[in-house]
PDB file of C-alpha atoms in Angstrom:
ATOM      1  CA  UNK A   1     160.242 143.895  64.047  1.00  0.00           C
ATOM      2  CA  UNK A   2     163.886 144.903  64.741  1.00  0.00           C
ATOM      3  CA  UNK A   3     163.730 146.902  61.375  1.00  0.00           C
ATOM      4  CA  UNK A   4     160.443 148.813  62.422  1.00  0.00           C
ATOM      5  CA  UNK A   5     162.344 149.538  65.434  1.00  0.00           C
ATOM      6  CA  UNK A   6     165.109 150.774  64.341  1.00  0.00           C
ATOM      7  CA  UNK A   7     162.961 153.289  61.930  1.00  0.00           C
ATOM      8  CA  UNK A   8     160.880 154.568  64.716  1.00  0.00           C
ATOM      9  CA  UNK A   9     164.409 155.599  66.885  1.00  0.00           C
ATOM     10  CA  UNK A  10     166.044 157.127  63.566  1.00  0.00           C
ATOM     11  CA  UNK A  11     162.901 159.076  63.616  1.00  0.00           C
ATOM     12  CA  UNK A  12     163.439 159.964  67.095  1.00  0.00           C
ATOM     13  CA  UNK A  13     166.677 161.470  66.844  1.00  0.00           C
ATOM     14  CA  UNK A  14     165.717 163.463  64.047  1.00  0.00           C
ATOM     15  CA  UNK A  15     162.887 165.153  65.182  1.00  0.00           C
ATOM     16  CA  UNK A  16     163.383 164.611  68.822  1.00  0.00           C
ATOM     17  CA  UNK A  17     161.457 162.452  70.941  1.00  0.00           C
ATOM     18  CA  UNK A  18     159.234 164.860  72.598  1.00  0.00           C
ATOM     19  CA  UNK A  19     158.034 165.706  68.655  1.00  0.00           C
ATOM     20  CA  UNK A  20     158.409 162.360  66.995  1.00  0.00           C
ATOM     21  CA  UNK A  21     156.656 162.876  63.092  1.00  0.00           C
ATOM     22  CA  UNK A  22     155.142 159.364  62.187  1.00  0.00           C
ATOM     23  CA  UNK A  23     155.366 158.361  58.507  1.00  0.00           C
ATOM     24  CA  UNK A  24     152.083 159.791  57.646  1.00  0.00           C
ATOM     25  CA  UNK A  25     152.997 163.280  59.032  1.00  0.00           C
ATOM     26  CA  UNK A  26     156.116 163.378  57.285  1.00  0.00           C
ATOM     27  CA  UNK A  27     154.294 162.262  53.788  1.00  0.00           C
ATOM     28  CA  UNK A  28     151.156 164.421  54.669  1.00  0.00           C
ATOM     29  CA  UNK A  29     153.715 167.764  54.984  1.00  0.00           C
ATOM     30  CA  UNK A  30     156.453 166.629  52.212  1.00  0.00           C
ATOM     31  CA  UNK A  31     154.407 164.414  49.641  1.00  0.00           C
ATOM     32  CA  UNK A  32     158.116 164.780  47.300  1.00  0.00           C
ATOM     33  CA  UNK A  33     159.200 161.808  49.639  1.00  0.00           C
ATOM     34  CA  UNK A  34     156.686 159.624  49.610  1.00  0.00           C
ATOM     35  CA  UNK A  35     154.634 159.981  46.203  1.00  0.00           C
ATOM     36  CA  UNK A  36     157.212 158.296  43.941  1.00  0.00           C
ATOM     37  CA  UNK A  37     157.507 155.176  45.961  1.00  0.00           C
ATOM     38  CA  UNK A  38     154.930 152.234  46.183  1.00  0.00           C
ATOM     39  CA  UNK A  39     151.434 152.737  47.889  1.00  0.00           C
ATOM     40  CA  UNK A  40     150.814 149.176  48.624  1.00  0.00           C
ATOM     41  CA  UNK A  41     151.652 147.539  51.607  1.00  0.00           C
ATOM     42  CA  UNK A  42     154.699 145.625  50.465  1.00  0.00           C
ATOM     43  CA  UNK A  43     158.053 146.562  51.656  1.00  0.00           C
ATOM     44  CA  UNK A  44     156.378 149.030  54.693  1.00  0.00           C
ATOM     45  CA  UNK A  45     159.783 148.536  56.478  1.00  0.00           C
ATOM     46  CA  UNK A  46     162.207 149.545  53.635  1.00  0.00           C
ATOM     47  CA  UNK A  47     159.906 151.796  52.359  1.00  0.00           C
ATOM     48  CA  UNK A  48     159.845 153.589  55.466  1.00  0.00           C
ATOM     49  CA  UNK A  49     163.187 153.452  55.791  1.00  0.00           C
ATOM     50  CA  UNK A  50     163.819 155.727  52.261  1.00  0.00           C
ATOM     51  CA  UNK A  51     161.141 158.149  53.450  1.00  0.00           C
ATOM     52  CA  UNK A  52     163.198 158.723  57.421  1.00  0.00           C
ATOM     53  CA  UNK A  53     166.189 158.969  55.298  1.00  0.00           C
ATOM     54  CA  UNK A  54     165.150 161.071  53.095  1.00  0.00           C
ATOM     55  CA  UNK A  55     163.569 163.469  55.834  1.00  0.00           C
ATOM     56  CA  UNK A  56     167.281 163.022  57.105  1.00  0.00           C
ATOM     57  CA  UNK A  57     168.973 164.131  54.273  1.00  0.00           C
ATOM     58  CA  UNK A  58     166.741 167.463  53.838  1.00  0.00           C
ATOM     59  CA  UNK A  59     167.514 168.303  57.695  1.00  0.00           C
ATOM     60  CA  UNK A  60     171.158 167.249  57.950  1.00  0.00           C
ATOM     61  CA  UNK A  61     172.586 166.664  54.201  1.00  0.00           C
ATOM     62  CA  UNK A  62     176.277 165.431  55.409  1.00  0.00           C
ATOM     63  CA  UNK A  63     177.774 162.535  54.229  1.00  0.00           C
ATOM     64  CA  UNK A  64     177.185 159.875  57.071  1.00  0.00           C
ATOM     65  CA  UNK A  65     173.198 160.948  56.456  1.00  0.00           C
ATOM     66  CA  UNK A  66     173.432 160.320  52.486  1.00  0.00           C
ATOM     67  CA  UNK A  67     175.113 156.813  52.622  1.00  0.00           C
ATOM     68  CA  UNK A  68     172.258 155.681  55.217  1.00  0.00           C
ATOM     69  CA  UNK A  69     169.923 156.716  52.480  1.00  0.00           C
ATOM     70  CA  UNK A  70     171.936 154.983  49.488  1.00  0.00           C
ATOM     71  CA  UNK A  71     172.276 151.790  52.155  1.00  0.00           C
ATOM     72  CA  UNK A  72     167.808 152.278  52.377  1.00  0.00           C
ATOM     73  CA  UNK A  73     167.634 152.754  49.004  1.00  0.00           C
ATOM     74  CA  UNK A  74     169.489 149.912  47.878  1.00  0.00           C
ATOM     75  CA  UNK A  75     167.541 147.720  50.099  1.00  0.00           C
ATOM     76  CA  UNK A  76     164.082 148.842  48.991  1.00  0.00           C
ATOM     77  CA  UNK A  77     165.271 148.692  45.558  1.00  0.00           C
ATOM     78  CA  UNK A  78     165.890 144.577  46.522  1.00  0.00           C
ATOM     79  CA  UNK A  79     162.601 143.983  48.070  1.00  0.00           C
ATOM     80  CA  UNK A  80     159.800 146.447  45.770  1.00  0.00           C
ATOM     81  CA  UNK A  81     161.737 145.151  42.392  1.00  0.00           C
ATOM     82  CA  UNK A  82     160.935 141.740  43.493  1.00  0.00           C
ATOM     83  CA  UNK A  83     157.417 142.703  44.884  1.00  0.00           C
ATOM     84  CA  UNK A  84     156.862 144.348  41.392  1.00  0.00           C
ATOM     85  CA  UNK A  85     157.076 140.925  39.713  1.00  0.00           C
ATOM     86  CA  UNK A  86     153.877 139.985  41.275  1.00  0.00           C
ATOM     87  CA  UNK A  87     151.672 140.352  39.084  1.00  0.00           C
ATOM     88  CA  UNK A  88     147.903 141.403  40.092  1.00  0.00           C
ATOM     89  CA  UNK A  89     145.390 140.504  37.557  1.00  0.00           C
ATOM     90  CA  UNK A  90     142.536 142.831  39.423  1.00  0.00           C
ATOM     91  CA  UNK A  91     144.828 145.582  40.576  1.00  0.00           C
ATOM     92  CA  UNK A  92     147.325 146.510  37.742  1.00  0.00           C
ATOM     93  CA  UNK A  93     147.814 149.846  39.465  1.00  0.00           C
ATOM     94  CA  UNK A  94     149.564 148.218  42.491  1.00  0.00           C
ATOM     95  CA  UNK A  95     151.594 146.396  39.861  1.00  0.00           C
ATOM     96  CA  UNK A  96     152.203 150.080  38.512  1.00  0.00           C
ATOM     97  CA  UNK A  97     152.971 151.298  42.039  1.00  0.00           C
ATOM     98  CA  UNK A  98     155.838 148.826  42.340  1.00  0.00           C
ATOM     99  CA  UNK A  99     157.275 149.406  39.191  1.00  0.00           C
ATOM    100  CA  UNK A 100     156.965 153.450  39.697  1.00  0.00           C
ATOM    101  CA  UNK A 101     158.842 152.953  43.698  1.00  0.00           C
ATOM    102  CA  UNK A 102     161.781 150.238  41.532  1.00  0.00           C
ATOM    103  CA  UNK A 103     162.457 153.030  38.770  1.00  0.00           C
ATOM    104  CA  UNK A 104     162.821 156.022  42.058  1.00  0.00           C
ATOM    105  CA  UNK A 105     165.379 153.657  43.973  1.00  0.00           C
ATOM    106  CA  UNK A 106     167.340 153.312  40.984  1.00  0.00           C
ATOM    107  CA  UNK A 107     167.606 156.756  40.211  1.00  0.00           C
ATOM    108  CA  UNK A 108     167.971 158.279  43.398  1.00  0.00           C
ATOM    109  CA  UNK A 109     170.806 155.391  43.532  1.00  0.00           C
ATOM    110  CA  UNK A 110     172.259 156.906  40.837  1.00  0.00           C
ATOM    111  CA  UNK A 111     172.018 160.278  42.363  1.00  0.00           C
ATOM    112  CA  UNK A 112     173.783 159.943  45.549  1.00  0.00           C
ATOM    113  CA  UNK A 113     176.386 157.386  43.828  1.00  0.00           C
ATOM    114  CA  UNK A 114     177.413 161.069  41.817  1.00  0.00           C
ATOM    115  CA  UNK A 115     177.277 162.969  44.936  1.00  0.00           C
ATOM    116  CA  UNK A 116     179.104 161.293  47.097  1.00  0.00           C
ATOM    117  CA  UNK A 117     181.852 160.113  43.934  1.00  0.00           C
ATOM    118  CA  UNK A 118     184.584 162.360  46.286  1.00  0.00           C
ATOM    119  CA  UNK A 119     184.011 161.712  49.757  1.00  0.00           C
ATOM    120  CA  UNK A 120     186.175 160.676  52.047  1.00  0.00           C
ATOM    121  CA  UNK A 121     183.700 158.944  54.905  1.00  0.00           C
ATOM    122  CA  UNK A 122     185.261 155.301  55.437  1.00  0.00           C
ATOM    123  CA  UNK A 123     181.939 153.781  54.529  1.00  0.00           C
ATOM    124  CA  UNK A 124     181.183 155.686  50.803  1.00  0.00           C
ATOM    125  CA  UNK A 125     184.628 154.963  50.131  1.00  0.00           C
ATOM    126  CA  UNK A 126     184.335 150.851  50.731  1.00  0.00           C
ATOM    127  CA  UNK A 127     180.699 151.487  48.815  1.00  0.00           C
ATOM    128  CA  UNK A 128     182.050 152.783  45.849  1.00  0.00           C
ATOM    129  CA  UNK A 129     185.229 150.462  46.057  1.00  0.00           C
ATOM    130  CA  UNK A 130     182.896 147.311  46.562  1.00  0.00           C
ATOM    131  CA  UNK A 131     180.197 148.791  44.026  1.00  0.00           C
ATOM    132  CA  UNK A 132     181.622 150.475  41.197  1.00  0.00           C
ATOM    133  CA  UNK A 133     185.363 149.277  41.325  1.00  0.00           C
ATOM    134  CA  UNK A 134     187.007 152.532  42.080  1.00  0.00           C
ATOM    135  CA  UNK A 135     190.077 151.563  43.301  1.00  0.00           C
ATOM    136  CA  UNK A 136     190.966 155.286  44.155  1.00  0.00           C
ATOM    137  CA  UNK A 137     188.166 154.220  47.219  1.00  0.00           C
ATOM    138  CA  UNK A 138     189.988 151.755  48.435  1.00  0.00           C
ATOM    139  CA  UNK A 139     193.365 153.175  48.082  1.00  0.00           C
ATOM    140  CA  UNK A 140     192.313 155.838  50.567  1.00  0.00           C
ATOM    141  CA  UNK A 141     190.840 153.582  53.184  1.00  0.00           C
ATOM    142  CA  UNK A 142     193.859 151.568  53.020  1.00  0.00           C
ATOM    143  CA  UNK A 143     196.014 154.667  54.003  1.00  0.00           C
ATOM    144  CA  UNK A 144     193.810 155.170  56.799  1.00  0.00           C
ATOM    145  CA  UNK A 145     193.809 151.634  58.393  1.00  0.00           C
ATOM    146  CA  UNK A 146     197.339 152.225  58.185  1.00  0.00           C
ATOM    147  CA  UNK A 147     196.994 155.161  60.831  1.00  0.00           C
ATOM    148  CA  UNK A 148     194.866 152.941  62.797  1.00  0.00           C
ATOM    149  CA  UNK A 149     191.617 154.990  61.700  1.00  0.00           C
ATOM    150  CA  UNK A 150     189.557 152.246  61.055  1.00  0.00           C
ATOM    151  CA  UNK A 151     189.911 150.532  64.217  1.00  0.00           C
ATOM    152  CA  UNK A 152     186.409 148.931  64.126  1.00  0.00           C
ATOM    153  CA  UNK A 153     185.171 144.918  63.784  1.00  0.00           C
ATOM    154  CA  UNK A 154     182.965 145.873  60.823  1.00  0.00           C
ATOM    155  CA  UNK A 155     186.228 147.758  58.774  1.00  0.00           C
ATOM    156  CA  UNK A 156     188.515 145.119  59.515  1.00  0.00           C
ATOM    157  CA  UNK A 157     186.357 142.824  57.858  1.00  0.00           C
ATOM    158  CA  UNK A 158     186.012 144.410  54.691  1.00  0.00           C
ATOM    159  CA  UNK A 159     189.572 144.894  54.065  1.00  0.00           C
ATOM    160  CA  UNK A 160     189.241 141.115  54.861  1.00  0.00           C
ATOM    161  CA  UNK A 161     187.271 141.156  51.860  1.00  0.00           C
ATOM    162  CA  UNK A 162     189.798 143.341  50.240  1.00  0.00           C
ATOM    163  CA  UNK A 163     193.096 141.373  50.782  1.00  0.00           C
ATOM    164  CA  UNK A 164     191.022 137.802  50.096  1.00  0.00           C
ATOM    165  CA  UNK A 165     191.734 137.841  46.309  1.00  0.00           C
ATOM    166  CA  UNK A 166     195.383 137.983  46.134  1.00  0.00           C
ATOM    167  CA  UNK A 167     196.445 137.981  49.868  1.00  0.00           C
ATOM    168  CA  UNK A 168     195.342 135.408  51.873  1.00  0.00           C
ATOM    169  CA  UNK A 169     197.238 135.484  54.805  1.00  0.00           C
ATOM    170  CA  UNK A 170     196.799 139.360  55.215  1.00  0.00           C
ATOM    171  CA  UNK A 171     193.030 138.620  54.856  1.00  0.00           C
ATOM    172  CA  UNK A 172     193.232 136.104  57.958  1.00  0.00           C
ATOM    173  CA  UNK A 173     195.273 138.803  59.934  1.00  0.00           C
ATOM    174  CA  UNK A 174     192.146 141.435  59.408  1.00  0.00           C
ATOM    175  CA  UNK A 175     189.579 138.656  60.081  1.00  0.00           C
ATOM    176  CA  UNK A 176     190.949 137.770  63.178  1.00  0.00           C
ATOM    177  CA  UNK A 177     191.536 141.359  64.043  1.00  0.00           C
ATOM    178  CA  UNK A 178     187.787 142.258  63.299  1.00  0.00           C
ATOM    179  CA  UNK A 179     187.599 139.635  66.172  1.00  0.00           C
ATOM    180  CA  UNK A 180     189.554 141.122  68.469  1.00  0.00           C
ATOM    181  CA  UNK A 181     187.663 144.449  68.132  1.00  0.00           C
ATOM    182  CA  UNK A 182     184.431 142.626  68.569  1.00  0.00           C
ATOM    183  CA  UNK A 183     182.588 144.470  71.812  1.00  0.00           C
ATOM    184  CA  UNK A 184     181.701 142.078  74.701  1.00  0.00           C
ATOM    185  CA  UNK A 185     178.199 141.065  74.229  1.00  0.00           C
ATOM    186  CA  UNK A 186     178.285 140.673  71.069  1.00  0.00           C
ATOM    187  CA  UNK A 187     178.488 137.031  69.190  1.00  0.00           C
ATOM    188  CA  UNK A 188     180.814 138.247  66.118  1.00  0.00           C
ATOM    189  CA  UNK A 189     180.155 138.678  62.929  1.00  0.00           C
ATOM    190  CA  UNK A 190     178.657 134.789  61.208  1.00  0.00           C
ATOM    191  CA  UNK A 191     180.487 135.864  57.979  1.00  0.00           C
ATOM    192  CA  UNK A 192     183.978 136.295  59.690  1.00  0.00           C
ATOM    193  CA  UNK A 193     183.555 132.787  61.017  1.00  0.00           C
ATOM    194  CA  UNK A 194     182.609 131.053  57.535  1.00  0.00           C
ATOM    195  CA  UNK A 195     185.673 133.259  55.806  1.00  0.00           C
ATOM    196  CA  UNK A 196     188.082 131.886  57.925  1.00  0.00           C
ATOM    197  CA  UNK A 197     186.670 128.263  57.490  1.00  0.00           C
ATOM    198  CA  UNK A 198     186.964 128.524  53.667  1.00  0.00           C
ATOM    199  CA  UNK A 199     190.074 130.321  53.819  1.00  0.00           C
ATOM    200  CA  UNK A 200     191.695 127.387  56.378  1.00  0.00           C
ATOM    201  CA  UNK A 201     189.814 124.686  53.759  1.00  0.00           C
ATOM    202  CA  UNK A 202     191.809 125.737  50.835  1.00  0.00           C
ATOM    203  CA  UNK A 203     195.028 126.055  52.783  1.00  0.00           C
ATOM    204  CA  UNK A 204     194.718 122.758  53.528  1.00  0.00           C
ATOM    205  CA  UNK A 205     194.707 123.667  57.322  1.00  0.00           C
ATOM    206  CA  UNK A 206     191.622 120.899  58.631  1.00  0.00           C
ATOM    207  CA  UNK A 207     192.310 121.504  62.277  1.00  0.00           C
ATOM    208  CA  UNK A 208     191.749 125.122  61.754  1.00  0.00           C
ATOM    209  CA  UNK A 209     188.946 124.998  59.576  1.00  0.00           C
ATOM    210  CA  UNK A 210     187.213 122.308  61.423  1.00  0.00           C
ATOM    211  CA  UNK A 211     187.697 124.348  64.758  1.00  0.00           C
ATOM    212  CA  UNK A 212     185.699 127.903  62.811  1.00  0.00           C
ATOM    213  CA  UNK A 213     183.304 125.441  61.149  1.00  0.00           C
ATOM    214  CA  UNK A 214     182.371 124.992  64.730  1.00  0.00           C
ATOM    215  CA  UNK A 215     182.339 128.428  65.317  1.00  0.00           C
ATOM    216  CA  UNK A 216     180.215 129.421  62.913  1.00  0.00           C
ATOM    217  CA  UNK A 217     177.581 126.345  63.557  1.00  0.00           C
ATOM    218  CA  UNK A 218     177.290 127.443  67.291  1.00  0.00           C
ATOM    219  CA  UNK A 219     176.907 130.662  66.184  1.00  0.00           C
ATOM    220  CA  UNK A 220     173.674 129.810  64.071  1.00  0.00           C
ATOM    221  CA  UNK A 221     175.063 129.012  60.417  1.00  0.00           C
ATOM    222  CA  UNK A 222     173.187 127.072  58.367  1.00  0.00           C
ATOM    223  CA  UNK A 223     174.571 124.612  55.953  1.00  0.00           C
ATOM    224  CA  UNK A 224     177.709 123.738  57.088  1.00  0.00           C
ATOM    225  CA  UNK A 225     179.003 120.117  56.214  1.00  0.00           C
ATOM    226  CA  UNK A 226     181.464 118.986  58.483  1.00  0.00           C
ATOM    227  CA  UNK A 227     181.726 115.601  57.227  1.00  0.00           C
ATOM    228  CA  UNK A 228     185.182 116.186  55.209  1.00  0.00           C
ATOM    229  CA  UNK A 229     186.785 117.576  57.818  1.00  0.00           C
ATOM    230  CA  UNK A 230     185.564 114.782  60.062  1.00  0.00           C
ATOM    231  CA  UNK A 231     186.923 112.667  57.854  1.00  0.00           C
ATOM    232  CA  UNK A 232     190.130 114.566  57.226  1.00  0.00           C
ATOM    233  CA  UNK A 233     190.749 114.764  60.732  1.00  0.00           C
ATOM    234  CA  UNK A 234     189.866 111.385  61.915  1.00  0.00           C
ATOM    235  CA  UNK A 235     192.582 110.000  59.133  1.00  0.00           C
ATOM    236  CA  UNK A 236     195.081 112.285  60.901  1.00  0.00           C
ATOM    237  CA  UNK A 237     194.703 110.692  64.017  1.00  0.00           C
ATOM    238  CA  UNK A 238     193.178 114.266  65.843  1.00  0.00           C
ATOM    239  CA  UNK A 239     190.725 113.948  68.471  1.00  0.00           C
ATOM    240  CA  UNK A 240     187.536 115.982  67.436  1.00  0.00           C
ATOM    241  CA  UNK A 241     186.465 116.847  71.068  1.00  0.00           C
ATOM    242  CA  UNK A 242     189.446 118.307  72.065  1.00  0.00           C
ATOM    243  CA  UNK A 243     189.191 120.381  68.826  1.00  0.00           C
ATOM    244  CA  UNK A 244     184.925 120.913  69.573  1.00  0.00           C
ATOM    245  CA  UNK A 245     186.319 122.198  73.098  1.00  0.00           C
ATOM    246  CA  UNK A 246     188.754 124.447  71.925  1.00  0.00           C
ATOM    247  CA  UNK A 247     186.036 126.175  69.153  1.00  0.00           C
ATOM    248  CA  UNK A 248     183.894 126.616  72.087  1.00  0.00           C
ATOM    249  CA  UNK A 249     186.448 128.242  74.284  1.00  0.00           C
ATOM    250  CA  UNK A 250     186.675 130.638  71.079  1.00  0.00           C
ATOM    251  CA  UNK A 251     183.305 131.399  70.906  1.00  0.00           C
ATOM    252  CA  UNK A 252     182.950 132.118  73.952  1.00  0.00           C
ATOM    253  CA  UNK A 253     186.499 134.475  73.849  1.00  0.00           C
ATOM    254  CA  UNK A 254     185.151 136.008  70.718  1.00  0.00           C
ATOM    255  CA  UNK A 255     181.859 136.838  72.968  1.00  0.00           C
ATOM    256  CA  UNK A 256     183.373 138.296  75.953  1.00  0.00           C
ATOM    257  CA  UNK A 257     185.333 140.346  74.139  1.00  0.00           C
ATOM    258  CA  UNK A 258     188.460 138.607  75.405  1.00  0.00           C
ATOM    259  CA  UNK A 259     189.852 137.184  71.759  1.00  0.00           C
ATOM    260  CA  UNK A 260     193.487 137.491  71.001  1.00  0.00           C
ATOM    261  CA  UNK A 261     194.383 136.586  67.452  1.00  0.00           C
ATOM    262  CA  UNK A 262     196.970 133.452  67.507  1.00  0.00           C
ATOM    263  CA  UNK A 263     199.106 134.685  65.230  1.00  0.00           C
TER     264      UNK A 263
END
């Protein structure tokens, strides 16, 4: 539902919202963005997604416009490639369809991958760093965290990813700067929280990792086994509530907007 919504206000601001086009009157007056995807009703959300881009991109062709289209194709590439192996014995055609909308998403993947090979907008250059290895990409975003141009929660996290393969400490200092540039109101990012707990785990730091395991299981993450840190911790002689106490106090920092990395 948060999807559809978010389609329907895209559409908004580009046609304005005293002349807002729905899907059908966008297909009915430019069939080029809508015949060469998949007529059935999987994927409606993604697939509507491509078409508003793609109405984008012919009004407003910039940069910022092109990656949310690469970002909607890649995503309806996910979900019609896996509709596509469901085979209809019946209906071979929707089958077809599928197939046909897969084969689009790739090329027009391809397509803006070329385009946009130069550009210079922050989030092409981390897709083309974290996509196709250029390391030109991520050379250049480097230089501008360095200015303090990518003074966002959502950069500071991928350089996280960045620095986690040869620099862990570095990593930790952008994770728990994403943190500190989370707005108030909003919980974090979940993946910030289970990179930190890793990272802590095989540092051998339990207290630290226990404390963002908590984190990250308050903040709705699945899966987390806290039993060998329990275990860890216990054997050390550390008191697990005062620890439970403190990861809630972070949380709740972290929320407010009010977190101050420690180190």
């Amino acid at each position: 539902m948060l999807k559809k919504l978010s389609a329907l206000c895209l559409l908004s601001l580009l046609v304005g919202c005293d002349n807002a086009k729905s899907i059908r009157e966008i297909c009915d007056e430019n069939s080029q963005f809508c015949a060469d995807l998949n007529t059935d009703s999987h994927c409606n959300t993604e697939r509507a997604d491509v078409i508003l881009g793609r109405y984008a991109e012919s009004k407003t062709p910039d940069d910022a416009t092109k990656y949310k289209l690469l970002s909607a194709f890649h995503d309806y590439a996910k979900c019609v490639e896996l509709a596509a192996s469901i085979e209809h014995i019946k209906l071979k055609e929707k089958t077809t369809s599928r197939v046909n909308g897969h084969l689009t998403a790739l090329k027009e993947i391809n397509r803006l991958s070329k385009e946009t090979r130069n550009s210079q907008y922050p989030h092409l250059l981390f897709y083309h760093w974290s996509r196709n290895g250029d390391e030109g990409a991520i050379q250049s975003l480097i230089a501008m965290d360095e200015k303090r141009e990518l003074e966002t929660s959502e950069f500071q996290y991928k350089l996280a990813t960045y620095y986690t393969k040869f620099d862990s400490d570095l990593a930790i200092d952008k994770l728990y700067h994403a943190l500190e540039l989370n707005p108030a109101g909003n919980e974090g990012k979940p993946e910030i929280y289970t990179a930190l707990t890793n990272m802590f785990y095989q540092m051998e730091e339990h207290k630290l990792s226990y404390i963002w395991a908590l984190v990250a299981k308050e903040a709705g993450v699945q899966n987390i086994d806290l039993a060998p840190l329990e275990y860890e911790l216990t054997n050390q002689g550390k008191s697990l509530g005062e620890l439970a106490n403190l990861a809630a106090d972070t949380l709740s920092r972290i929320e407010d907007g009010n977190f101050t990395s420690p180190r």
